[in-house]
Short mmCIF file of C-alpha atoms in Angstrom, two decimals:
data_model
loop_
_atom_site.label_atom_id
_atom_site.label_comp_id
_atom_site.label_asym_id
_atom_site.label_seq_id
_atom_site.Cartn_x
_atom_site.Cartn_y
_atom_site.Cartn_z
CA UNK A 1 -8.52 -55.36 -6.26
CA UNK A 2 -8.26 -54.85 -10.13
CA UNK A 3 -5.27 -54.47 -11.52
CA UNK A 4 -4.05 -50.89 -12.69
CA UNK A 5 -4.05 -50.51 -16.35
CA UNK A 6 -0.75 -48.36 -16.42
CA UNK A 7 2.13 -49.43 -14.58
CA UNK A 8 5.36 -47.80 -14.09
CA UNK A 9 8.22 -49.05 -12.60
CA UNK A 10 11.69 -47.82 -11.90
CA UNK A 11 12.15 -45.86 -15.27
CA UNK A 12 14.59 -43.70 -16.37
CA UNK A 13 15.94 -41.76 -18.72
CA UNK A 14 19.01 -39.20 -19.15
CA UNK A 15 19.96 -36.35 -21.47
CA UNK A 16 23.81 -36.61 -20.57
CA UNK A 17 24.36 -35.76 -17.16
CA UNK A 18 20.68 -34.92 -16.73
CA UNK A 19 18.30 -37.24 -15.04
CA UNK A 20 15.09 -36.22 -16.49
CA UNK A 21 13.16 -39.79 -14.98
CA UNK A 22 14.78 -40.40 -12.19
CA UNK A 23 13.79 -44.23 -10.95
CA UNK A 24 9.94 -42.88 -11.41
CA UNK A 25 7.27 -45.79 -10.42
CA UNK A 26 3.87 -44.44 -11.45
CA UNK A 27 0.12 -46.47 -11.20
CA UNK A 28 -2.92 -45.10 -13.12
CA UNK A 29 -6.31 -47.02 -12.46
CA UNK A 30 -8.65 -47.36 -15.22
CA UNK A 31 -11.00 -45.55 -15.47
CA UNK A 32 -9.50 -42.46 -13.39
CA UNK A 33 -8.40 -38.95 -14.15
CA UNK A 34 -4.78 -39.02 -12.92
CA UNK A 35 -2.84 -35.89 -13.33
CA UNK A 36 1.06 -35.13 -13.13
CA UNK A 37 2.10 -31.71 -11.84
CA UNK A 38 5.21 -30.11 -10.90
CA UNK A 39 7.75 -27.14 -11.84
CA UNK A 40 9.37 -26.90 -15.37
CA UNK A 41 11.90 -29.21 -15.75
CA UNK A 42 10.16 -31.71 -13.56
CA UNK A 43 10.04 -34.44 -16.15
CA UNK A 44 6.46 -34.05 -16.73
CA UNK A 45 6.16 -34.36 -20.36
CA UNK A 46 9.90 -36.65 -20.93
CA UNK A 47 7.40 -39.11 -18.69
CA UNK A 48 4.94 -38.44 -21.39
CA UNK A 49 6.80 -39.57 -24.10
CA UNK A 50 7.95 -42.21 -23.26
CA UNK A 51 4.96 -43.65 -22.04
CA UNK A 52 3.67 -43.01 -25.71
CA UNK A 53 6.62 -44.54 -27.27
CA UNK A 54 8.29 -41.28 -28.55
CA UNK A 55 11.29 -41.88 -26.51
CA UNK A 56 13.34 -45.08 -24.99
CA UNK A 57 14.02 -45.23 -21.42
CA UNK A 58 17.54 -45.75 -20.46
CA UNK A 59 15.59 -48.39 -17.70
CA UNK A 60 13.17 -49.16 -15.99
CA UNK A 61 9.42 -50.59 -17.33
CA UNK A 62 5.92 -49.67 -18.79
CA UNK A 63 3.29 -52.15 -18.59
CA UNK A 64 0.37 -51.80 -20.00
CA UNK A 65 -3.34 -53.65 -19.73
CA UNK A 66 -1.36 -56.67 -18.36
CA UNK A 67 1.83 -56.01 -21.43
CA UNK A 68 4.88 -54.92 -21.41
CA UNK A 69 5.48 -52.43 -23.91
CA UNK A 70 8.77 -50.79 -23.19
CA UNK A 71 10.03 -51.37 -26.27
CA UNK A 72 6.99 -51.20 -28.35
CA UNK A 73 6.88 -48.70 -31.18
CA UNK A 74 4.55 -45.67 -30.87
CA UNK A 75 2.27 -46.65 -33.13
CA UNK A 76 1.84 -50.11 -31.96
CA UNK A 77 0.82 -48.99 -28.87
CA UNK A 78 -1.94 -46.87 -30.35
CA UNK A 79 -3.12 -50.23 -31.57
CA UNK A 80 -3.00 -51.51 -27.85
CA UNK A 81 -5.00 -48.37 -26.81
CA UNK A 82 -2.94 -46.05 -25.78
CA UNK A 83 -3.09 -42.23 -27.46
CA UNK A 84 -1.38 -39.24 -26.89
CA UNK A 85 -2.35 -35.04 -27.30
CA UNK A 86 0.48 -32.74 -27.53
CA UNK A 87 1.63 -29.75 -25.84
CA UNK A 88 1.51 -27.82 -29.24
CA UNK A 89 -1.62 -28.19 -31.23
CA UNK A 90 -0.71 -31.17 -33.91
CA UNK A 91 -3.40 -30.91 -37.01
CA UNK A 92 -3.13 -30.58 -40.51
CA UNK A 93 -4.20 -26.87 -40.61
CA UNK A 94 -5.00 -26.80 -44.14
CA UNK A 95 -7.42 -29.62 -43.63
CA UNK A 96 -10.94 -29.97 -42.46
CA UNK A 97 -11.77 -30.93 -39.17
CA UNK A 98 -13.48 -33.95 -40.32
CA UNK A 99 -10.61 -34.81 -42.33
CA UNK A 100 -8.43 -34.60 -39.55
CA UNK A 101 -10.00 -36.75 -37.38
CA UNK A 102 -11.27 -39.09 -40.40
CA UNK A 103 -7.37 -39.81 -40.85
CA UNK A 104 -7.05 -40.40 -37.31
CA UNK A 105 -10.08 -43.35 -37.65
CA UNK A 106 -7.86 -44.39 -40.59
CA UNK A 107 -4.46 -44.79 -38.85
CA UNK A 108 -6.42 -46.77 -35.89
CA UNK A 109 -7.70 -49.16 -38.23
CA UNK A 110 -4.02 -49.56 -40.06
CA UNK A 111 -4.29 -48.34 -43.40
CA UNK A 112 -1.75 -45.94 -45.38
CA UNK A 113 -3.19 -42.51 -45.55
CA UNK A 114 -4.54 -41.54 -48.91
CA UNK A 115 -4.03 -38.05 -48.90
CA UNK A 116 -5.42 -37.81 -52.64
CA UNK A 117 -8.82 -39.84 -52.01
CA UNK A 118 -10.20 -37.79 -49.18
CA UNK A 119 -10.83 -40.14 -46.17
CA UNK A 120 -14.31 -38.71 -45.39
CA UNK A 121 -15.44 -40.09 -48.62
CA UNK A 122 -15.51 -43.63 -46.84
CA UNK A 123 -18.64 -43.77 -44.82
CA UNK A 124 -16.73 -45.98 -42.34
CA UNK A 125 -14.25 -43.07 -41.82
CA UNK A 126 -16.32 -40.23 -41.61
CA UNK A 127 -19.08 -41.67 -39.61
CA UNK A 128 -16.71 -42.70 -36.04
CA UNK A 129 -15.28 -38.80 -37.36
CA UNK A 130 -17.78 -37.06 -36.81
CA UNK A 131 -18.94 -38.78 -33.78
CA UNK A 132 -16.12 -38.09 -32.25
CA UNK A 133 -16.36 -34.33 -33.37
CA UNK A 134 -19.52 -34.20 -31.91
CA UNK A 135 -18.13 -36.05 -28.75
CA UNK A 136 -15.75 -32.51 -28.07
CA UNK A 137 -18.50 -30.07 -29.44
CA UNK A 138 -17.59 -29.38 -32.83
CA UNK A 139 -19.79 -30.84 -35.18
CA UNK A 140 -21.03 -27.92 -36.16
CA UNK A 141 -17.16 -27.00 -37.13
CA UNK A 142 -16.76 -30.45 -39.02
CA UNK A 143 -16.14 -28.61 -42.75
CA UNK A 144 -14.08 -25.60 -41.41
CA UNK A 145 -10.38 -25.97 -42.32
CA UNK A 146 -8.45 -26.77 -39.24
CA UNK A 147 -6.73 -23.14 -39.98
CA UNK A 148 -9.69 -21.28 -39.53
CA UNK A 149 -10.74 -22.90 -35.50
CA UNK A 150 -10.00 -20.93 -33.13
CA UNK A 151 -6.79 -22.10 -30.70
CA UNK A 152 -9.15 -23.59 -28.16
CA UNK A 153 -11.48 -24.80 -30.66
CA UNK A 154 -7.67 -26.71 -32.50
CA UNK A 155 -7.01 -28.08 -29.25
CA UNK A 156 -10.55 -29.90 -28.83
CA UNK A 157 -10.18 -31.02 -32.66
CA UNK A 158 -6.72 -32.76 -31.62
CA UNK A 159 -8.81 -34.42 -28.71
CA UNK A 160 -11.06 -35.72 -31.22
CA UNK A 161 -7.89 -37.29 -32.98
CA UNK A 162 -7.18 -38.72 -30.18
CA UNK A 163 -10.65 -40.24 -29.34
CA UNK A 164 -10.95 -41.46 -32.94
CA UNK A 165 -7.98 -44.10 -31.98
CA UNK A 166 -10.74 -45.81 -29.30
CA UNK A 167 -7.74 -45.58 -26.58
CA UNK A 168 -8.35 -46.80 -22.95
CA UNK A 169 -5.66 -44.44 -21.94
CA UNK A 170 -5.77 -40.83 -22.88
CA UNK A 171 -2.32 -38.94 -22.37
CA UNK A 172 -3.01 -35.30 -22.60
CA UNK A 173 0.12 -33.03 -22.31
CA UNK A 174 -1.54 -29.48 -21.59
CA UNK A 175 -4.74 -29.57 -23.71
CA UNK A 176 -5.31 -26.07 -21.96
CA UNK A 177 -1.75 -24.65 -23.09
CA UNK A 178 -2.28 -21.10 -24.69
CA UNK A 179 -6.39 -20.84 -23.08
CA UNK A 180 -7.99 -18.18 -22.49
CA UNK A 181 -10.52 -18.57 -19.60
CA UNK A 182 -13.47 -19.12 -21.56
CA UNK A 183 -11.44 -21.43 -23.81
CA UNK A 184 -10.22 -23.66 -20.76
CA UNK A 185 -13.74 -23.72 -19.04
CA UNK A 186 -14.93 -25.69 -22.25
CA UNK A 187 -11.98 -27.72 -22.21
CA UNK A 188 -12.50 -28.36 -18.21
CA UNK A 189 -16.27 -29.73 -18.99
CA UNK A 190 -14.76 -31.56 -22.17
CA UNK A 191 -12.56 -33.71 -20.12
CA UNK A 192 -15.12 -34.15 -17.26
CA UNK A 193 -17.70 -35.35 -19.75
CA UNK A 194 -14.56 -38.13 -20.55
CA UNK A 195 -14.80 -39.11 -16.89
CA UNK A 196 -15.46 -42.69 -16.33
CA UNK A 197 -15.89 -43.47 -20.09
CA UNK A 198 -11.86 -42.97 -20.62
CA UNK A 199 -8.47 -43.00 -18.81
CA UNK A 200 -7.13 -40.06 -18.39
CA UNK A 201 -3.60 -38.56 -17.56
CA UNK A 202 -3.49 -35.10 -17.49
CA UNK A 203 -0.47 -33.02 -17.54
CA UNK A 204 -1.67 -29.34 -17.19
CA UNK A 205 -0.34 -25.89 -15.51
CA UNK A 206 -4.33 -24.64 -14.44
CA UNK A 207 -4.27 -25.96 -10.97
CA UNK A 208 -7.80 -25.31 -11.28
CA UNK A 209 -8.31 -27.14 -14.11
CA UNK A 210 -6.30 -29.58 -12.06
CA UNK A 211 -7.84 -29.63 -8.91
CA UNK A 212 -11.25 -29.71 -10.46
CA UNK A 213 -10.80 -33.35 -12.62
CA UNK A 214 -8.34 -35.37 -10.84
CA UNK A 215 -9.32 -38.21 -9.07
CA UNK A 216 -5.27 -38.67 -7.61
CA UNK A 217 -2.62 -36.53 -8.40
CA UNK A 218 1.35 -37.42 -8.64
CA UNK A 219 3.74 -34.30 -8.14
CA UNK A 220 7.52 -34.68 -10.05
CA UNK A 221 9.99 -33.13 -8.77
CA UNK A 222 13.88 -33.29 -10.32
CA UNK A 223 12.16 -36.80 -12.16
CA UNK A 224 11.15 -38.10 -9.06
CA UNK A 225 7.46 -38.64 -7.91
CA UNK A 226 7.54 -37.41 -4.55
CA UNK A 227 3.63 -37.92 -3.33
CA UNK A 228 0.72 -39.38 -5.00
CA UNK A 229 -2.81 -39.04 -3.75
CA UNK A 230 -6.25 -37.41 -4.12
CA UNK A 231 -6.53 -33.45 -4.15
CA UNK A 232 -7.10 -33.19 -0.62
CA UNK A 233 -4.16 -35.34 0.61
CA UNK A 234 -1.71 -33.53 -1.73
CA UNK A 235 -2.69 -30.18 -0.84
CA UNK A 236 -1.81 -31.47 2.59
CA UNK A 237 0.85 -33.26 1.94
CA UNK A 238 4.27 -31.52 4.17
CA UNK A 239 6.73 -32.81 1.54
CA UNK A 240 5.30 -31.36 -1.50
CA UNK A 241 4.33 -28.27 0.44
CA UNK A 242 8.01 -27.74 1.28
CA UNK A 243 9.43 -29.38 -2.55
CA UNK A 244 7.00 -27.83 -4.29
CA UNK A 245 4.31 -25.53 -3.12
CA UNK A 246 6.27 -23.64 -0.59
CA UNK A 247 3.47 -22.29 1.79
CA UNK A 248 1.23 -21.73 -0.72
CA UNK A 249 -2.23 -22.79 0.11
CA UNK A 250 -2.91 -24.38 -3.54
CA UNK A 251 -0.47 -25.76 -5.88
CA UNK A 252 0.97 -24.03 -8.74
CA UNK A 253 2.67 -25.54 -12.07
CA UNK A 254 5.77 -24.56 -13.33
#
C-alpha cells in the first residue's frame, strides 16, 4: 500500500495555556479530497498553518512526499509542492487577474517579483496564467482588475494562484467563506473538477459542500482528531455524534 503523501504525527502547538493542536496525528492519501471539520476553535485552520509553514509547532512532525519539513520555511515548501488558499481572499486587488496569477507562476519558478515589468509580458508567465485561469473558469475575466470580480469570482482567482505553484497538495481554508449559493455551487464543481488530478484538504463550514467532495473526513475537536473516515462512517460515527454533532442527523461546522 502506497505511502500517504501527508503525514502527521503527534503535533502540537500552544497559545499560552491554550492547546490549539493537541498531539494531532493526521494521514492524507494522494490523490484524495480530505476535509477537516469541527466547531470554532477546533484547531482547524492553526492545523492549517502550520502545515503550510506559517507557524512552528511546539512538537510533534510533518512529513511530506517521503520529507520532513517541520522546520521548513513556507516558501520552501511551495517549492516541494505544497500550496495554501486562505480564509480571507489574498489578491492584489488593484491588479489583473492574469497578473495575479502570472506572479504566482513567477514565485513557483523563484524569481523576485518585478512589480514594474508586468509579469504577463513574459510569455512563459502568462501562458501557465492563463491556463490556470481557464482551469477555475475565468478566462474570460483574465484583464479585469482583481477589484472589480465578484467575491466568489476573487476566491476562484486565489485558487488559480494556488494552481499556478503546480502543488501536489492543495490546502484550502474555506474557499466557500462569504458564498452565496450560486457562488458555492461553482466553487463545489471547481474543486470536483480538481478530483484525482490534485490533493486536496478542505477546511470548509458547507457540510454540503463537505459531504459532497470528501473522499474521508477528520473531525477536531479541542485540537484533537477524534474520528477519521469516509462520509458515511462519520455520519455514523457515536463519538462525533455525541462531541460534535449532538443528534443531529448531518454534521454542522462551527
Amino acid at each position: 500500500m502506497a505511502e500517504p503523501l501527508l503525514t502527521v504525527g503527534g503535533l502540537v502547538k500552544r497559545f499560552g495555556g491554550i492547546v490549539a493542536t493537541d498531539h494531532l496525528d493526521l494521514a492524507v492519501d494522494e490523490g484524495e479530497v480530505h476535509a477537516l471539520i469541527g466547531p470554532n476553535g477546533a484547531g482547524k485552520t492553526t492545523l492549517i498553518a502550520q502545515l503550510s509553514g506559517f507557524l512552528r509547532p511546539d512538537a510533534g512532525h510533518i512529513v511530506f512526499d517521503g520529507h520532513d519539513i517541520t522546520r521548513l520555511a513556507a516558501p520552501a515548501r511551495v517549492h516541494r509542492g505544497l500550496a495554501r488558499s486562505f480564509q480571507i481572499t489574498s489578491v492584489l486587488r488593484e491588479f489583473s487577474a492574469l497578473d495575479n496569477v502570472a506572479l504566482a507562476v513567477q514565485a513557483r519558478q523563484g524569481h523576485s517579483f518585478r512589480f514594474w515589468a508586468p509579469a504577463r509580458a513574459d510569455r512563459s508567465l502568462r501562458d501557465p496564467a492563463m491556463q490556470a485561469l481557464d482551469s477555475v473558469g475565468l478566462a474570460a475575466r483574465a484583464d479585469h482588475a482583481a477589484a472589480d470580480l465578484s467575491h466568489g469570482e476573487r476566491r476562484q482567482l486565489e485558487v488559480a494562484m494556488a494552481l499556478a505553484s503546480e502543488p501536489r497538495l492543495l490546502l484550502l481554508d474555506e474557499p466557500m467563506a462569504g458564498m452565496g449559493a450560486e457562488e458555492s455551487a461553482r466553487m463545489v464543481a471547481l474543486l470536483r473538477s480538481l478530483k484525482g488530478r490534485r490533493t486536496l484538504l478542505l477546511v470548509e463550514h458547507d457540510m454540503d459542500a463537505v459531504f459532497a467532495l470528501a473522499d474521508r473526513i477528520t473531525v477536531l475537536v479541542y485540537g484533537r482528531a477524534i474520528a477519521t473516515g469516509t462520509p458515511e462512517e462519520i455520519r455514523a460515527n457515536a463519538e462525533v455524534r455525541q462531541a460534535y454533532l449532538g443528534e443531529a442527523t448531518t454534521p454542522e461546522a462551527g
